[in-house]
Tab-separated table of C-alpha atoms in Angstrom:
chain	number	residue	atom	x	y	z
F	459	VAL	CA	40.141	-32.533	18.240
F	460	ARG	CA	40.669	-35.511	20.566
F	461	ILE	CA	39.793	-33.387	23.594
F	462	ALA	CA	36.604	-32.207	21.889
F	463	LEU	CA	35.634	-35.785	21.029
F	464	THR	CA	36.254	-36.832	24.626
F	465	TRP	CA	33.933	-34.080	25.831
F	466	CYS	CA	31.252	-35.332	23.454
F	467	ILE	CA	31.305	-38.749	25.130
F	468	ILE	CA	31.264	-37.691	28.762
F	469	LEU	CA	28.862	-34.743	28.339
F	470	GLY	CA	26.475	-36.460	25.944
F	471	LEU	CA	26.951	-34.021	23.053
F	472	ILE	CA	26.077	-34.696	19.421
F	473	PRO	CA	29.195	-33.993	17.337
F	474	HIS	CA	28.298	-32.582	13.928
F	475	HIS	CA	30.817	-32.183	11.111
F	476	ALA	CA	30.599	-29.190	8.778
F	477	ASP	CA	32.752	-28.134	5.837
F	478	VAL	CA	32.903	-24.695	4.212
F	479	LYS	CA	33.343	-24.838	0.453
F	480	THR	CA	36.074	-22.623	-1.075
F	481	ALA	CA	36.528	-21.014	2.332
F	482	PHE	CA	39.461	-18.739	1.486
F	483	LEU	CA	37.582	-17.070	-1.383
F	484	ASN	CA	35.140	-15.460	1.071
F	485	SER	CA	37.602	-13.106	2.739
F	486	THR	CA	37.911	-9.432	1.895
F	487	LEU	CA	41.490	-8.283	1.391
F	488	LYS	CA	42.944	-5.681	3.736
F	489	PHE	CA	45.557	-4.578	1.223
F	490	GLU	CA	45.701	-4.087	-2.529
F	491	VAL	CA	46.960	-7.247	-4.178
F	492	TYR	CA	47.744	-7.592	-7.885
F	493	ILE	CA	48.349	-10.858	-9.702
F	494	LYS	CA	49.971	-11.796	-12.973
F	495	LEU	CA	47.564	-13.760	-15.134
F	496	PRO	CA	48.539	-17.145	-16.578
F	497	LYS	CA	50.317	-17.116	-19.905
F	498	GLY	CA	47.904	-16.632	-22.803
F	499	ILE	CA	45.111	-15.140	-20.679
F	500	THR	CA	44.234	-11.431	-20.624
F	501	ILE	CA	41.401	-9.378	-19.159
F	502	LEU	CA	40.464	-6.328	-21.232
F	503	GLY	CA	43.829	-6.726	-22.896
F	504	LYS	CA	45.703	-6.639	-19.574
F	505	LYS	CA	48.091	-9.319	-18.300
F	506	PHE	CA	47.602	-8.251	-14.680
F	507	ALA	CA	44.566	-8.027	-12.412
F	508	LYS	CA	43.601	-6.556	-9.050
F	509	LEU	CA	42.044	-9.025	-6.636
F	510	LEU	CA	38.658	-8.129	-5.172
F	511	LYS	CA	38.611	-11.066	-2.740
F	512	SER	CA	41.159	-13.410	-1.209
F	513	LEU	CA	42.664	-16.229	-3.218
F	514	TYR	CA	44.203	-19.596	-2.432
F	515	GLY	CA	47.981	-19.264	-2.431
F	516	LEU	CA	48.150	-15.824	-0.847
F	517	LYS	CA	50.269	-15.795	2.287
F	518	GLN	CA	47.512	-13.982	4.212
F	519	ALA	CA	44.614	-16.101	2.901
F	520	ALA	CA	44.411	-18.499	5.863
F	521	ARG	CA	44.668	-15.699	8.423
F	522	ASP	CA	41.979	-13.623	6.723
F	523	TRP	CA	39.600	-16.593	6.617
F	524	TYR	CA	40.257	-17.381	10.281
F	525	GLU	CA	39.357	-13.830	11.316
F	526	LEU	CA	36.264	-13.782	9.094
F	527	GLN	CA	34.807	-17.034	10.430
F	528	GLU	CA	35.629	-16.016	13.986
F	529	ARG	CA	33.677	-12.786	13.645
F	530	PHE	CA	30.666	-14.789	12.534
F	531	ILE	CA	30.914	-17.346	15.369
F	532	LEU	CA	31.354	-14.775	18.126
F	533	SER	CA	28.589	-12.527	16.772
F	534	PHE	CA	26.079	-15.343	16.326
F	535	ASP	CA	25.894	-16.044	20.062
F	536	LYS	CA	27.396	-13.622	22.561
F	537	ARG	CA	27.789	-16.467	25.068
F	538	PHE	CA	30.685	-17.934	23.088
F	539	LYS	CA	34.017	-17.896	24.875
F	540	LYS	CA	37.135	-18.231	22.782
F	541	SER	CA	39.889	-20.330	24.326
F	542	SER	CA	43.006	-18.385	25.261
F	543	VAL	CA	45.007	-21.629	25.123
F	544	ASP	CA	43.870	-22.845	21.697
F	545	PRO	CA	42.587	-20.035	19.429
F	546	CYS	CA	40.589	-22.490	17.293
F	547	LEU	CA	38.241	-23.552	20.083
F	548	TYR	CA	34.974	-21.788	20.952
F	549	VAL	CA	32.740	-22.910	23.821
F	550	ILE	CA	29.419	-22.035	25.413
F	551	VAL	CA	28.629	-23.352	28.878
F	552	ASP	CA	25.363	-21.870	30.124
F	553	GLY	CA	23.805	-24.043	32.790
F	554	ASP	CA	23.194	-27.412	31.172
F	555	PHE	CA	23.435	-25.941	27.671
F	556	ILE	CA	26.787	-26.695	26.000
F	557	VAL	CA	28.276	-25.909	22.592
F	558	ILE	CA	31.813	-26.780	21.501
F	559	ILE	CA	33.177	-25.659	18.139
F	560	SER	CA	36.601	-26.886	17.064
F	561	THR	CA	37.881	-25.409	13.810
F	562	HIS	CA	40.613	-26.630	11.476
F	563	VAL	CA	40.803	-24.309	8.454
F	564	ASP	CA	37.442	-25.114	6.797
F	565	ASP	CA	36.572	-28.233	8.826
F	566	TYR	CA	34.336	-27.786	11.864
F	567	ILE	CA	33.314	-30.013	14.724
F	568	ILE	CA	30.142	-28.471	16.147
F	569	ALA	CA	29.073	-30.395	19.239
F	570	THR	CA	26.008	-29.479	21.277
F	571	ASN	CA	23.177	-30.951	23.321
F	572	ASP	CA	20.572	-28.654	21.739
F	573	SER	CA	19.503	-29.664	18.227
F	574	ASP	CA	17.400	-26.506	17.753
F	575	TRP	CA	20.396	-24.289	18.457
F	576	TYR	CA	22.457	-26.274	15.957
F	577	LYS	CA	19.811	-25.890	13.240
F	578	ALA	CA	19.667	-22.127	13.832
F	579	PHE	CA	23.460	-21.866	13.774
F	580	MET	CA	23.782	-23.807	10.516
F	581	ALA	CA	21.021	-21.749	8.888
F	582	ALA	CA	22.860	-18.542	9.786
F	583	PHE	CA	26.206	-20.059	8.774
F	584	ASN	CA	24.783	-20.901	5.345
F	585	THR	CA	23.571	-17.359	4.785
F	586	GLN	CA	27.158	-16.153	5.128
F	587	PHE	CA	29.051	-19.005	3.445
F	588	GLU	CA	28.349	-22.168	1.503
F	589	VAL	CA	28.471	-24.830	4.209
F	590	LYS	CA	27.983	-28.570	3.839
F	591	ASP	CA	26.541	-30.483	6.782
F	592	LEU	CA	28.381	-33.829	6.850
F	593	GLY	CA	26.342	-35.293	9.699
F	594	VAL	CA	27.840	-36.861	12.800
F	595	VAL	CA	31.641	-36.751	12.742
F	596	ASN	CA	32.945	-39.937	11.141
F	597	HIS	CA	35.975	-38.782	9.168
F	598	ILE	CA	38.079	-35.715	9.914
F	599	LEU	CA	41.715	-34.827	9.211
F	600	GLN	CA	42.244	-38.258	7.607
F	601	MET	CA	41.028	-39.916	10.822
F	602	HIS	CA	38.048	-42.256	10.798
F	603	VAL	CA	35.859	-41.846	13.889
F	604	GLU	CA	33.611	-44.754	14.758
F	605	TRP	CA	31.000	-44.273	17.485
F	606	ALA	CA	29.589	-47.013	19.683
F	607	LYS	CA	25.840	-47.478	19.425
F	608	ASP	CA	25.335	-46.361	23.022
F	609	GLY	CA	27.442	-43.223	22.439
F	610	ASN	CA	29.654	-44.024	25.430
F	611	SER	CA	32.813	-44.806	23.464
F	612	LEU	CA	34.484	-44.256	20.115
F	613	SER	CA	37.496	-45.424	18.169
F	614	ILE	CA	39.860	-43.477	15.912
F	615	SER	CA	41.764	-45.120	13.068
F	616	GLN	CA	43.534	-44.348	9.802
F	617	GLN	CA	43.144	-47.662	8.023
F	618	ARG	CA	42.554	-46.088	4.630
F	619	GLN	CA	45.864	-44.210	4.797
F	620	ILE	CA	47.697	-47.336	5.962
F	621	ARG	CA	46.289	-49.389	3.089
F	622	ALA	CA	47.204	-46.676	0.588
F	623	LEU	CA	50.768	-46.521	1.902
F	624	ALA	CA	51.085	-50.302	1.860
F	625	GLU	CA	49.981	-50.402	-1.766
F	626	LYS	CA	52.314	-47.531	-2.690
F	627	TYR	CA	55.347	-49.253	-1.204
F	628	GLY	CA	54.432	-52.802	-2.223
F	629	LEU	CA	53.731	-54.035	1.301
F	630	SER	CA	50.067	-55.020	1.061
F	631	ASP	CA	50.944	-58.709	1.456
F	632	CYS	CA	54.086	-58.252	3.537
F	633	LYS	CA	55.457	-60.636	6.115
F	634	PRO	CA	53.933	-59.708	9.505
F	635	VAL	CA	55.981	-58.183	12.331
F	636	GLN	CA	54.920	-57.696	15.949
F	637	THR	CA	56.827	-54.473	16.687
F	638	PRO	CA	57.497	-51.337	14.604
F	639	MET	CA	61.214	-51.402	15.447
F	640	GLU	CA	63.668	-54.167	16.178
F	641	LYS	CA	64.862	-54.155	19.780
F	642	GLY	CA	68.437	-52.925	20.092
F	643	LEU	CA	68.501	-51.401	16.599
F	644	GLN	CA	71.205	-48.742	16.363
F	645	LEU	CA	71.603	-46.868	13.095
F	646	LYS	CA	74.315	-44.409	12.132
F	647	PRO	CA	73.889	-41.447	9.791
F	648	ALA	CA	74.772	-42.108	6.169
F	649	ALA	CA	77.495	-40.007	4.585
F	650	SER	CA	74.896	-38.434	2.299
F	651	PRO	CA	71.180	-38.982	1.668
F	652	ASP	CA	70.227	-41.504	-0.980
F	653	VAL	CA	67.721	-39.299	-2.786
F	654	ALA	CA	66.597	-42.222	-4.948
F	655	LEU	CA	64.831	-43.648	-1.886
F	656	PRO	CA	61.478	-42.079	-0.828
F	657	PHE	CA	62.555	-42.190	2.830
F	658	ARG	CA	61.414	-38.711	3.796
F	659	SER	CA	58.068	-39.125	2.077
F	660	LEU	CA	57.387	-42.347	3.973
F	661	ILE	CA	58.495	-40.898	7.310
F	662	GLY	CA	56.253	-37.871	6.816
F	663	ALA	CA	53.230	-40.074	6.122
F	664	LEU	CA	53.992	-42.293	9.117
F	665	LEU	CA	54.395	-39.261	11.375
F	666	TRP	CA	50.863	-38.099	10.594
F	667	ILE	CA	49.497	-41.539	11.453
F	668	ALA	CA	51.537	-41.602	14.683
F	669	ARG	CA	50.204	-38.196	15.678
F	670	GLY	CA	46.640	-38.979	14.712
F	671	SER	CA	45.651	-42.444	15.872
F	672	ARG	CA	48.641	-44.763	16.349
F	673	PRO	CA	50.837	-43.521	19.204
F	674	ASP	CA	52.352	-47.007	19.434
F	675	ILE	CA	54.618	-46.209	16.446
F	676	MET	CA	55.642	-42.744	17.645
F	677	TYR	CA	59.068	-43.655	19.056
F	678	ALA	CA	60.124	-45.573	15.950
F	679	VAL	CA	59.051	-42.728	13.650
F	680	ILE	CA	60.774	-40.041	15.727
F	681	TYR	CA	63.947	-42.108	15.970
F	682	LEU	CA	64.152	-42.546	12.190
F	683	SER	CA	63.165	-38.960	11.415
F	684	ARG	CA	66.490	-37.731	12.781
F	685	PHE	CA	68.141	-39.330	9.737
F	686	SER	CA	66.111	-37.272	7.255
F	687	ALA	CA	69.284	-35.640	5.898
F	688	SER	CA	71.516	-38.719	6.137
F	689	TYR	CA	69.702	-41.900	5.115
F	690	ASP	CA	70.406	-44.961	3.003
F	691	SER	CA	68.853	-48.377	2.388
F	692	GLN	CA	69.224	-49.416	6.063
F	693	HIS	CA	67.116	-46.482	7.233
F	694	PHE	CA	64.550	-47.047	4.487
F	695	THR	CA	64.245	-50.715	5.450
F	696	ALA	CA	63.646	-49.689	9.079
F	697	ALA	CA	60.950	-47.227	7.957
F	698	LYS	CA	59.227	-49.923	5.894
F	699	ARG	CA	59.217	-52.158	8.984
F	700	ILE	CA	57.022	-49.560	10.717
F	701	LEU	CA	54.595	-49.760	7.808
F	702	ARG	CA	54.719	-53.566	7.925
F	703	TYR	CA	53.762	-53.388	11.596
F	704	LEU	CA	50.814	-51.107	10.771
F	705	VAL	CA	49.654	-53.535	8.084
F	706	THR	CA	50.006	-56.435	10.533
F	707	THR	CA	47.954	-54.582	13.172
F	708	LEU	CA	45.554	-52.828	10.803
F	709	GLU	CA	42.559	-53.673	12.976
F	710	LYS	CA	43.970	-51.852	16.022
F	711	LYS	CA	42.301	-48.525	16.794
F	712	LEU	CA	42.728	-45.786	19.372
F	713	THR	CA	39.752	-46.316	21.664
F	714	PHE	CA	38.129	-43.723	23.905
F	715	ALA	CA	36.011	-45.362	26.594
F	716	PRO	CA	35.772	-43.126	29.683
F	717	SER	CA	35.129	-44.939	32.929
F	718	ALA	CA	32.380	-42.440	33.760
F	719	THR	CA	29.870	-40.796	31.408
F	720	GLY	CA	26.827	-38.613	31.936
F	721	ALA	CA	28.883	-35.774	33.394
F	722	THR	CA	27.563	-32.241	33.778
F	723	PRO	CA	29.439	-28.950	33.232
F	724	SER	CA	30.125	-28.834	36.986
F	725	THR	CA	31.650	-32.330	37.110
F	726	HIS	CA	35.395	-32.272	37.779
F	727	GLN	CA	37.305	-33.738	34.853
F	728	LYS	CA	40.335	-35.954	35.369
F	729	VAL	CA	43.732	-35.324	33.772
F	730	VAL	CA	46.606	-37.802	34.287
F	731	LEU	CA	50.160	-37.846	32.907
F	732	TYR	CA	52.590	-40.756	32.482
F	733	SER	CA	56.223	-39.731	31.994
F	734	ASP	CA	59.379	-41.723	31.283
F	735	SER	CA	62.837	-41.606	29.702
F	736	ASP	CA	65.598	-43.985	28.749
F	737	TRP	CA	69.218	-43.178	29.526
F	738	ALA	CA	71.931	-42.557	26.934
F	739	SER	CA	70.656	-45.252	24.582
F	740	ASP	CA	71.678	-43.471	21.362
F	741	ILE	CA	75.191	-44.575	20.457
F	742	ASN	CA	75.705	-41.548	18.196
F	743	ASP	CA	75.449	-38.786	20.801
F	744	ARG	CA	74.415	-40.521	24.052
F	745	LYS	CA	71.380	-38.299	24.509
F	746	SER	CA	68.276	-39.761	26.099
F	747	PHE	CA	64.692	-39.924	24.868
F	748	THR	CA	61.685	-38.446	26.643
F	749	GLY	CA	58.204	-39.884	26.276
F	750	CYS	CA	54.828	-39.127	27.807
F	751	VAL	CA	51.106	-39.609	27.345
F	752	VAL	CA	48.286	-37.422	28.706
F	753	TYR	CA	44.907	-38.896	29.574
F	754	LEU	CA	41.710	-36.866	29.850
F	755	ASN	CA	38.915	-38.816	31.511
F	756	ASP	CA	40.808	-42.069	30.764
F	757	CYS	CA	41.280	-41.170	27.070
F	758	ALA	CA	44.733	-40.663	25.547
F	759	VAL	CA	44.492	-37.152	24.089
F	760	GLY	CA	48.170	-36.177	23.855
F	761	TRP	CA	51.562	-37.855	23.571
F	762	PHE	CA	55.065	-37.268	22.312
F	763	SER	CA	58.491	-38.851	21.992
F	764	LYS	CA	61.565	-36.690	21.527
F	765	LYS	CA	65.278	-36.627	22.118
F	766	GLN	CA	66.522	-34.571	25.055
F	767	ILE	CA	68.559	-31.471	24.250
F	768	THR	CA	71.515	-32.265	26.514
F	769	VAL	CA	73.364	-35.384	27.600
F	770	ALA	CA	72.166	-36.658	30.984
F	771	LEU	CA	74.874	-37.763	33.425
F	772	SER	CA	72.614	-40.322	35.125
F	773	SER	CA	69.280	-42.044	34.721
F	774	VAL	CA	67.909	-39.833	37.515
F	775	GLU	CA	68.887	-36.714	35.606
F	776	ALA	CA	67.366	-38.058	32.386
F	777	GLU	CA	64.100	-38.812	34.184
F	778	TYR	CA	64.088	-35.360	35.790
F	779	MET	CA	64.521	-33.643	32.418
F	780	ALA	CA	61.769	-35.871	31.009
F	781	LEU	CA	59.511	-34.877	33.888
F	782	SER	CA	59.968	-31.209	33.025
F	783	ASP	CA	59.151	-31.609	29.342
F	784	SER	CA	56.210	-33.896	30.097
F	785	THR	CA	54.799	-31.405	32.588
F	786	ARG	CA	54.586	-28.816	29.829
F	787	GLU	CA	52.422	-31.210	27.835
F	788	VAL	CA	50.006	-31.892	30.676
F	789	LEU	CA	49.781	-28.194	31.568
F	790	TYR	CA	48.448	-27.507	28.069
F	791	THR	CA	45.636	-30.010	28.592
F	792	HIS	CA	44.918	-28.743	32.107
F	793	HIS	CA	44.830	-25.086	31.087
F	794	LEU	CA	42.625	-25.788	28.070
F	795	VAL	CA	40.093	-27.901	29.934
F	796	SER	CA	40.001	-25.694	33.049
F	797	GLU	CA	38.985	-22.661	30.966
F	798	PHE	CA	35.540	-24.208	30.616
F	799	PHE	CA	35.169	-27.054	33.107
F	800	PRO	CA	36.540	-27.786	36.585
F	801	VAL	CA	39.557	-30.117	36.706
F	802	LYS	CA	40.596	-32.352	39.580
F	803	THR	CA	43.795	-31.026	41.134
F	804	PRO	CA	46.501	-31.732	41.862
F	805	VAL	CA	46.989	-33.427	38.491
F	806	PRO	CA	48.685	-36.823	39.029
F	807	ILE	CA	52.012	-37.352	37.253
F	808	LEU	CA	53.228	-40.942	37.293
F	809	ILE	CA	56.970	-41.607	36.998
F	810	ASP	CA	59.060	-44.713	37.652
F	811	ASN	CA	62.177	-43.026	39.081
F	812	LYS	CA	62.057	-42.046	42.758
F	813	GLY	CA	65.281	-40.035	42.528
F	814	ALA	CA	63.840	-37.693	39.895
F	815	GLY	CA	60.756	-37.172	42.038
F	816	PHE	CA	62.903	-36.404	45.071
F	817	ILE	CA	64.840	-33.713	43.160
F	818	ALA	CA	61.604	-32.118	41.976
F	819	GLU	CA	59.816	-32.172	45.330
F	820	ASN	CA	62.689	-31.134	47.574
F	821	GLU	CA	64.599	-28.543	45.490
F	822	VAL	CA	67.800	-30.543	45.819
F	823	ASN	CA	70.928	-28.545	44.957
F	824	ASN	CA	74.222	-30.406	45.257
F	825	LYS	CA	77.168	-31.480	43.146
F	826	MET	CA	74.976	-34.006	41.341
F	827	THR	CA	72.290	-31.489	40.341
F	828	LYS	CA	73.775	-27.981	40.310
F	829	HIS	CA	74.690	-28.199	36.628
F	830	ILE	CA	71.113	-28.967	35.471
F	831	ASN	CA	69.737	-26.210	33.272
F	832	VAL	CA	67.307	-23.913	35.081
F	833	ARG	CA	64.654	-24.558	32.399
F	834	PHE	CA	64.082	-28.017	33.852
F	835	HIS	CA	63.391	-26.696	37.357
F	836	PHE	CA	60.124	-24.990	36.490
F	837	VAL	CA	58.263	-28.175	37.433
F	838	ARG	CA	59.015	-27.390	41.088
F	839	GLN	CA	56.780	-24.323	41.213
F	840	TYR	CA	53.752	-26.312	40.033
F	841	ILE	CA	54.416	-28.932	42.700
F	842	GLN	CA	54.587	-26.183	45.330
F	843	GLN	CA	51.361	-24.656	44.015
F	844	LYS	CA	49.791	-28.138	44.284
F	845	LEU	CA	48.707	-27.986	40.674
F	846	ILE	CA	50.536	-31.269	40.032
F	847	GLU	CA	51.543	-34.142	42.294
F	848	LEU	CA	54.086	-36.873	41.631
F	849	PHE	CA	53.380	-40.564	42.145
F	850	HIS	CA	55.713	-43.513	41.709
F	851	ILE	CA	54.698	-46.313	39.369
F	852	ASP	CA	56.486	-49.556	38.562
F	853	THR	CA	58.268	-49.555	35.212
F	854	ALA	CA	56.247	-52.614	34.230
F	855	ARG	CA	53.059	-50.500	34.442
F	856	ASN	CA	54.412	-47.219	33.045
F	857	VAL	CA	52.787	-47.063	29.616
F	858	SER	CA	54.996	-44.129	28.530
F	859	ASP	CA	57.930	-46.544	28.360
F	860	ILE	CA	56.744	-47.308	24.824
F	861	PHE	CA	57.799	-43.794	23.746
F	862	THR	CA	61.425	-44.035	24.896
F	863	LYS	CA	62.930	-47.180	23.398
F	864	ALA	CA	62.421	-50.189	21.148
F	865	LEU	CA	60.932	-52.962	23.282
F	866	ASP	CA	60.748	-56.727	22.985
F	867	PRO	CA	57.501	-58.006	21.393
F	868	GLN	CA	55.856	-59.128	24.636
F	869	THR	CA	56.464	-55.874	26.501
F	870	PHE	CA	55.637	-53.753	23.477
F	871	GLN	CA	52.320	-55.471	22.845
F	872	LYS	CA	51.347	-55.088	26.493
F	873	PHE	CA	51.978	-51.331	26.464
F	874	ALA	CA	50.425	-50.879	23.005
F	875	SER	CA	47.218	-52.509	24.240
F	876	MET	CA	47.207	-50.283	27.322
F	877	LEU	CA	47.807	-47.192	25.202
F	878	LEU	CA	45.273	-47.890	22.467
F	879	ARG	CA	42.800	-49.417	24.941
F	880	CYS	CA	42.200	-52.281	22.566
F	881	LYS	CA	42.579	-56.040	22.840
């Protein structure tokens, strides 16, 4: 979705939002399915019925709807190309004519630079299904999308969800905090989960916000989520601090403002990756954290924070393993974009550890590296193919540092502003 919205800005597309009502009920079943009717209800004296169409709750309902709507999209215009990287993306690029359809169950972003084509598509769509035209995208997947008047930038936020959570947990008028996690905080697993505390419910809600529009809380959420089976009041207090931070910074939004707009389908698009790791900061198992953020045309479209699977013996090794995992993330973006538009290569990867870059670029194999799992070495082949290229960046400018550890307020706020592209 974020990639599609970025394309709308730089290519000058109008992003329409459409919703199909009772989508799953449209599909024809491939197999005979019988249901037991609710207690007290019979049809012709029978307590069972044979379904003629799909029904919400069937395990195949979502798949059947996906295939049905895809047949319509691909048959409406033979120029559609389905992405082999993301099966929910359909694109037409025919000269200067562009259409991008991003689907999420029954929610559709339909972006194009031809209003007549859109009207014809929606008319045909409505003959097949009951479709509601919601206008220009302004709210999708619980994310509010706000467009600048000139159409050259947008912001994504989830303020409504944050307010609802704050009210639910009694934090609407909480004491402000400047970071989502206290620097140096080290928690240990509880002997057993305190099921009286809604810890898992809060973490799940925060994770969706972190994935959607607030990457600045991602590390804190991922760190606490590892205690989902062993939490107590300490962990719950730490989770509420994340929510307090969101309430304190409610006005902050993820901003997309590409440095260059007015691109054409032949314009090379720019993908950049920032990668980082800490080293053995977790006192419980001494594993390191990996963090990265992917930018497409100066817009943060992908990020993650996760614990590494093995213990690193040095900071160089931790950074090298982080580089491998981060490369997988940027390859997804590169492969998806390059299916339809040219991408500048090699893709720059910015890291702040020269030793890790040296191991990747020179296929070092010695007593310090020979034990490293072969899965982390795959990054070397993409360097050799010149699909990616490593560049050194000072730690003070490496924005992905925010995904690897709890930072002091000054450093955190600097990176959060860089990441969200807001003041």
